[in-house]
Each structure stands twice: as C-alpha cells, then as structure tokens.
C-alpha positions as a Python dict, from the first residue, in 0.01 Angstrom:
ca = {
    (1, 'M'): (0, 0, 0),
    (2, 'K'): (-90, -31, 363),
    (3, 'T'): (27, -392, 368),
    (4, 'F'): (358, -293, 209),
    (5, 'L'): (419, -28, 476),
    (6, 'L'): (343, -270, 758),
    (7, 'L'): (580, -529, 611),
    (8, 'S'): (856, -270, 571),
    (9, 'A'): (816, -159, 933),
    (10, 'F'): (828, -519, 1051),
    (11, 'L'): (1151, -587, 859),
    (12, 'F'): (1304, -265, 993),
    (13, 'L'): (1237, -376, 1351),
    (14, 'I'): (1396, -717, 1290),
    (15, 'I'): (1709, -566, 1131),
    (16, 'T'): (1737, -313, 1417),
    (17, 'D'): (1718, -589, 1680),
    (18, 'I'): (1982, -798, 1503),
    (19, 'S'): (2216, -499, 1471),
    (20, 'A'): (2174, -414, 1842),
    (21, 'A'): (2249, -772, 1938),
    (22, 'V'): (2570, -773, 1731),
    (23, 'V'): (2687, -444, 1883),
    (24, 'K'): (2612, -570, 2233),
    (25, 'S'): (2797, -891, 2168),
    (26, 'N'): (3104, -706, 2042),
    (27, 'T'): (3113, -454, 2327),
    (28, 'T'): (3021, -652, 2639),
    (29, 'E'): (3143, -1006, 2578),
    (30, 'P'): (3510, -1086, 2508),
    (31, 'K'): (3593, -1298, 2210),
    (32, 'A'): (3684, -1658, 2279),
    (33, 'P'): (4063, -1722, 2254),
    (34, 'K'): (4186, -1883, 1939),
    (35, 'A'): (4278, -2249, 1953),
    (36, 'G'): (4641, -2293, 2057),
    (37, 'D'): (4666, -1947, 2220),
    (38, 'C'): (4828, -2023, 2558),
    (39, 'S'): (5026, -1711, 2642),
    (40, 'K'): (4918, -1734, 3008),
    (41, 'C'): (4976, -2107, 3047),
    (42, 'P'): (5270, -2219, 3268),
    (43, 'K'): (5586, -2314, 3083),
    (44, 'H'): (5607, -2640, 3276),
    (45, 'E'): (5280, -2824, 3340),
    (46, 'K'): (5451, -3049, 3595),
    (47, 'P'): (5767, -2871, 3717),
    (48, 'M'): (6038, -3118, 3809),
    (49, 'D'): (6216, -2888, 4056),
    (50, 'C'): (6211, -2540, 4204),
    (51, 'A'): (6401, -2398, 3906),
    (52, 'E'): (6113, -2492, 3676),
    (53, 'L'): (5866, -2351, 3929),
    (54, 'Q'): (6056, -2024, 3907),
    (55, 'E'): (6029, -2035, 3527),
    (56, 'N'): (5653, -2072, 3579),
    (57, 'G'): (5652, -1739, 3762),
    (58, 'V'): (5687, -1850, 4125),
    (59, 'K'): (5895, -1586, 4301),
    (60, 'K'): (5824, -1643, 4671),
    (61, 'S'): (6015, -1896, 4882),
    (62, 'G'): (5797, -2163, 5040),
    (63, 'V'): (5658, -2516, 5016),
    (64, 'Y'): (5552, -2634, 4670),
    (65, 'T'): (5478, -2955, 4481),
    (66, 'I'): (5722, -3081, 4219),
    (67, 'Y'): (5712, -3379, 3982),
    (68, 'P'): (6057, -3534, 3937),
    (69, 'R'): (6120, -3736, 3621),
    (70, 'S'): (6149, -4019, 3868),
    (71, 'R'): (6307, -4358, 3831),
    (72, 'L'): (6112, -4463, 4139),
    (73, 'A'): (5749, -4563, 4084),
    (74, 'T'): (5665, -4459, 4441),
    (75, 'C'): (5786, -4103, 4395),
    (76, 'Q'): (5557, -3932, 4142),
    (77, 'S'): (5513, -3597, 4316),
    (78, 'I'): (5670, -3458, 4631),
    (79, 'E'): (5646, -3156, 4855),
    (80, 'V'): (5965, -2950, 4879),
    (81, 'Y'): (6082, -2617, 5014),
    (82, 'C'): (6197, -2377, 4741),
    (83, 'D'): (6449, -2101, 4804),
    (84, 'M'): (6366, -1835, 4545),
    (85, 'E'): (6601, -1569, 4684),
    (86, 'T'): (6957, -1696, 4734),
    (87, 'D'): (7188, -1621, 4440),
    (88, 'G'): (6903, -1591, 4189),
    (89, 'G'): (6678, -1853, 4349),
    (90, 'G'): (6552, -2175, 4192),
    (91, 'W'): (6695, -2392, 4474),
    (92, 'T'): (6531, -2713, 4595),
    (93, 'V'): (6625, -2744, 4963),
    (94, 'I'): (6716, -3098, 5072),
    (95, 'Q'): (6828, -3029, 5429),
    (96, 'R'): (6793, -2768, 5700),
    (97, 'R'): (6932, -2759, 6055),
    (98, 'G'): (6867, -2497, 6317),
    (99, 'Q'): (6739, -2418, 6662),
    (100, 'Y'): (6376, -2532, 6641),
    (101, 'G'): (6337, -2703, 6978),
    (102, 'N'): (6424, -3056, 6864),
    (103, 'G'): (6650, -3276, 7073),
    (104, 'V'): (7028, -3287, 7042),
    (105, 'D'): (7005, -3626, 6868),
    (106, 'Y'): (6706, -3544, 6643),
    (107, 'F'): (6908, -3626, 6330),
    (108, 'N'): (7050, -3949, 6472),
    (109, 'K'): (6790, -4151, 6279),
    (110, 'K'): (6788, -4497, 6123),
    (111, 'W'): (6829, -4596, 5757),
    (112, 'K'): (6453, -4602, 5687),
    (113, 'D'): (6411, -4248, 5823),
    (114, 'Y'): (6684, -4109, 5602),
    (115, 'K'): (6549, -4305, 5306),
    (116, 'E'): (6197, -4157, 5339),
    (117, 'G'): (6280, -3821, 5496),
    (118, 'F'): (6173, -3660, 5824),
    (119, 'G'): (6105, -3327, 5992),
    (120, 'S'): (5913, -3016, 5890),
    (121, 'L'): (5983, -2846, 5556),
    (122, 'K'): (5938, -2506, 5719),
    (123, 'K'): (6174, -2589, 6005),
    (124, 'E'): (6432, -2866, 6044),
    (125, 'F'): (6431, -3160, 5801),
    (126, 'W'): (6601, -3413, 5575),
    (127, 'L'): (6412, -3445, 5245),
    (128, 'G'): (6480, -3818, 5205),
    (129, 'N'): (6742, -4010, 5009),
    (130, 'D'): (6494, -4159, 4762),
    (131, 'K'): (6370, -3809, 4679),
    (132, 'I'): (6721, -3666, 4657),
    (133, 'Y'): (6812, -3952, 4424),
    (134, 'S'): (6507, -3882, 4206),
    (135, 'I'): (6582, -3510, 4181),
    (136, 'T'): (6956, -3533, 4118),
    (137, 'N'): (6926, -3807, 3854),
    (138, 'Q'): (6696, -3617, 3619),
    (139, 'G'): (6973, -3389, 3493),
    (140, 'Q'): (7301, -3228, 3595),
    (141, 'Y'): (7275, -3061, 3936),
    (142, 'A'): (7488, -2838, 4154),
    (143, 'V'): (7470, -2835, 4535),
    (144, 'R'): (7518, -2547, 4776),
    (145, 'L'): (7600, -2615, 5142),
    (146, 'E'): (7546, -2321, 5376),
    (147, 'M'): (7666, -2294, 5736),
    (148, 'E'): (7619, -2046, 6017),
    (149, 'H'): (7881, -2052, 6291),
    (150, 'E'): (7790, -1999, 6655),
    (151, 'N'): (7985, -1672, 6643),
    (152, 'G'): (7740, -1541, 6381),
    (153, 'K'): (7965, -1577, 6077),
    (154, 'S'): (7830, -1758, 5771),
    (155, 'A'): (7985, -1931, 5471),
    (156, 'F'): (7891, -2161, 5184),
    (157, 'T'): (8052, -2406, 4946),
    (158, 'L'): (7917, -2477, 4598),
    (159, 'Y'): (7989, -2800, 4409),
    (160, 'E'): (7912, -2776, 4038),
    (161, 'N'): (7837, -3148, 4012),
    (162, 'F'): (7628, -3344, 4263),
    (163, 'W'): (7418, -3660, 4259),
    (164, 'I'): (7365, -3976, 4461),
    (165, 'E'): (7305, -4335, 4358),
    (166, 'N'): (6998, -4542, 4455),
    (167, 'E'): (6940, -4750, 4766),
    (168, 'D'): (7087, -5065, 4612),
    (169, 'S'): (7417, -4875, 4594),
    (170, 'K'): (7362, -4733, 4944),
    (171, 'Y'): (7306, -4380, 4810),
    (172, 'K'): (7672, -4347, 4714),
    (173, 'L'): (7781, -3983, 4689),
    (174, 'H'): (7916, -3810, 4377),
    (175, 'L'): (8030, -3447, 4381),
    (176, 'S'): (8310, -3238, 4232),
    (177, 'D'): (8432, -2889, 4137),
    (178, 'G'): (8384, -2722, 4473),
    (179, 'S'): (8444, -2356, 4548),
    (180, 'G'): (8338, -2089, 4794),
    (181, 'P'): (8440, -1931, 5125),
    (182, 'G'): (8338, -2242, 5322),
    (183, 'G'): (8618, -2450, 5171),
    (184, 'D'): (8609, -2823, 5093),
    (185, 'S'): (8533, -3068, 5372),
    (186, 'I'): (8339, -3333, 5182),
    (187, 'G'): (8547, -3389, 4869),
    (188, 'N'): (8709, -3685, 5045),
    (189, 'H'): (8361, -3840, 5082),
    (190, 'D'): (8309, -3861, 4705),
    (191, 'G'): (8232, -4219, 4598),
    (192, 'W'): (8142, -4334, 4948),
    (193, 'A'): (7819, -4490, 5074),
    (194, 'F'): (7569, -4323, 5305),
    (195, 'Y'): (7563, -4431, 5670),
    (196, 'T'): (7315, -4421, 5959),
    (197, 'S'): (7308, -4550, 6315),
    (198, 'D'): (7189, -4895, 6201),
    (199, 'Q'): (7404, -4914, 5884),
    (200, 'S'): (7749, -4783, 5964),
    (201, 'N'): (7908, -4886, 5629),
    (202, 'K'): (8251, -4840, 5780),
    (203, 'S'): (8577, -4884, 5595),
    (204, 'G'): (8863, -5070, 5762),
    (205, 'N'): (9070, -4751, 5746),
    (206, 'D'): (8811, -4538, 5927),
    (207, 'Q'): (8831, -4576, 6302),
    (208, 'S'): (8575, -4346, 6459),
    (209, 'T'): (8195, -4356, 6428),
    (210, 'R'): (7976, -4052, 6365),
    (211, 'S'): (7617, -3988, 6472),
    (212, 'G'): (7344, -3885, 6230),
    (213, 'G'): (7336, -3983, 5863),
    (214, 'W'): (7606, -3875, 5618),
    (215, 'W'): (7867, -4019, 5382),
    (216, 'R'): (8189, -4201, 5476),
    (217, 'N'): (8133, -4283, 5839),
    (218, 'G'): (8453, -4251, 6038),
    (219, 'K'): (8592, -3965, 5832),
    (220, 'G'): (8515, -3671, 6054),
    (221, 'T'): (8598, -3383, 5821),
    (222, 'S'): (8228, -3304, 5782),
    (223, 'S'): (7879, -3399, 5891),
    (224, 'L'): (7601, -3145, 5863),
    (225, 'N'): (7368, -3409, 6011),
    (226, 'G'): (7561, -3458, 6333),
    (227, 'L'): (7437, -3391, 6686),
    (228, 'N'): (7298, -3043, 6751),
    (229, 'L'): (7545, -2940, 7018),
    (230, 'Y'): (7502, -2565, 6980),
    (231, 'K'): (7559, -2403, 7321),
    (232, 'T'): (7592, -2738, 7498),
    (233, 'G'): (7966, -2717, 7556),
    (234, 'R'): (8030, -3049, 7377),
    (235, 'K'): (8155, -3027, 7017),
    (236, 'D'): (8315, -3363, 6927),
    (237, 'D'): (8023, -3517, 6730),
    (238, 'G'): (7835, -3207, 6623),
    (239, 'I'): (7720, -3035, 6303),
    (240, 'N'): (8064, -2962, 6163),
    (241, 'W'): (8264, -2870, 5855),
    (242, 'H'): (8638, -2863, 5926),
    (243, 'A'): (8727, -2604, 5660),
    (244, 'F'): (8492, -2357, 5825),
    (245, 'G'): (8486, -2375, 6203),
    (246, 'G'): (8739, -2650, 6265),
    (247, 'P'): (8688, -3003, 6400),
    (248, 'E'): (8556, -2908, 6743),
    (249, 'N'): (8244, -2717, 6645),
    (250, 'S'): (7869, -2751, 6608),
    (251, 'F'): (7699, -2499, 6380),
    (252, 'K'): (7397, -2294, 6477),
    (253, 'A'): (7228, -2357, 6139),
    (254, 'T'): (7287, -2520, 5801),
    (255, 'E'): (7107, -2561, 5471),
    (256, 'I'): (7175, -2784, 5170),
    (257, 'K'): (7007, -2702, 4839),
    (258, 'V'): (7031, -2814, 4476),
    (259, 'R'): (6942, -2667, 4137),
    (260, 'P'): (7032, -2743, 3774),
    (261, 'K'): (7396, -2687, 3690),
    (262, 'K'): (7302, -2479, 3387),
    (263, 'F'): (7067, -2252, 3578),
    (264, 'H'): (7005, -1908, 3426),
}
C-alpha cells in the first residue's frame, strides 16, 4: 500500500510539471507562423522603380535602391531619388537643377558623363542615360518635367509616353501625349539623338549649338540641362523651356521624373 501511494504521488508530480510546461509554452511563447504566411513581406522583393517601392510601403521621399529589369548587364541595382509626394508620389527622379553652388557650366559635360550620370542625388544631378534607358524600357512610362521661373512661378508638363533608346542608337528620344500648364517645348525633339559637348549630333537644318546634354542640338525650344544663368544677366544658352518663360530665360530650378503610365 505504501509503495502504491508513493508511485501515485510520483506520477502526480510528473503530470503537474508537464501541464505547467504546456501552459507556460502557450502563454509566454508565440506560435511559429505557418509555412507560406507572409502577410508582412514586401510585395516586391526587388522593386524596379519608386512606384514599386511605394507599393512596399515606402512613403517618405529620399534616396533608395531599385533593381531595374535591366537589359544592361552592368546595371543590376542603382541608387535613385524617389519623390513620394508629388501628385500621388511613386516618381523616380532622373534630373534636378537648382542653386546648389555648382558652376554655371556644371551640366556642360561630355558623353561619358551623361552616359554614367553625375552630381548628388540630394542636390543637383543627371541620373545617367544608361540608367534612364534601363528604367524606361521595362514597361510603359510617363515623364513629368517641372520648372521654376526666376520670378517664383512654377509649371509642369506631363507626357504620357516616354522612353529612350540605348547608346548604340545615341539614346534617341521618344515621347508623346503632352499636357500641362508648362506647354510643349520638347515635342519637336521626339525621335532625335542625344547630344553633348563632344558629340553634337547636329542636323544640317539646325544652325545653332547648345551647351549641356539634351536632344536635338541646334533646336533651342528647350534644354533643361543648359547653362545655369540664373541671376547672371545672360539668358541665351540657359535652362529654358520656350512655352514657359520664353527663349531668353534660365530657370531657377527644374526636376524631371518618371513613373509607370498606369500608376494608381
């Protein structure tokens, strides 16, 4: 009888310890997630532009890494500035001009510079033609060109279709369906090659020569990469857009940004 009581007490202690362990496990340690449960995972593991970053929950403008579905083996991931505020956000900025202390001719660079990109993403920069090509050839993109006049007035023009060809085709420009208060000053550049100080790519019908890097050298209706002549008194080869500001003008600031045409 005594042995039976001791054995019963021993079994009771074991059962009590097991029960306590189960309760503790259920109350202090969370259950492991089920396989395939990824409600907190980003929608895009490698976002290809700032629009996909926004879909991943990024809401603040700034510098981020994107992974274009690139046709260029040397361009797997790139740093870009994302505008997450303007007109719903999701914009990948490809150019910015402004008063950041750079020289008047800071954008008067050579072909290689415009190919690779230059400047500071948080200040004044050109993203680089190879990168712009990679981004705008992974889907249908729109482009927004913003300008701030020296008198303080601002305007923009949006083109619903925008892309450029690769270097072999001299980054030929394609854009259409423009609208906005800034008017159209680059539609007549559609289908034309990019130019720089060491590759003018001039047509026989174009007489003048512009500084900076842009499309259709000699057609002076627009160049947002011209000389920064703000408050210098000279305006003939500046940052201009004829439909907003006229031919003799150099803007205080500009920004060019792209995002998918079917952005929601």
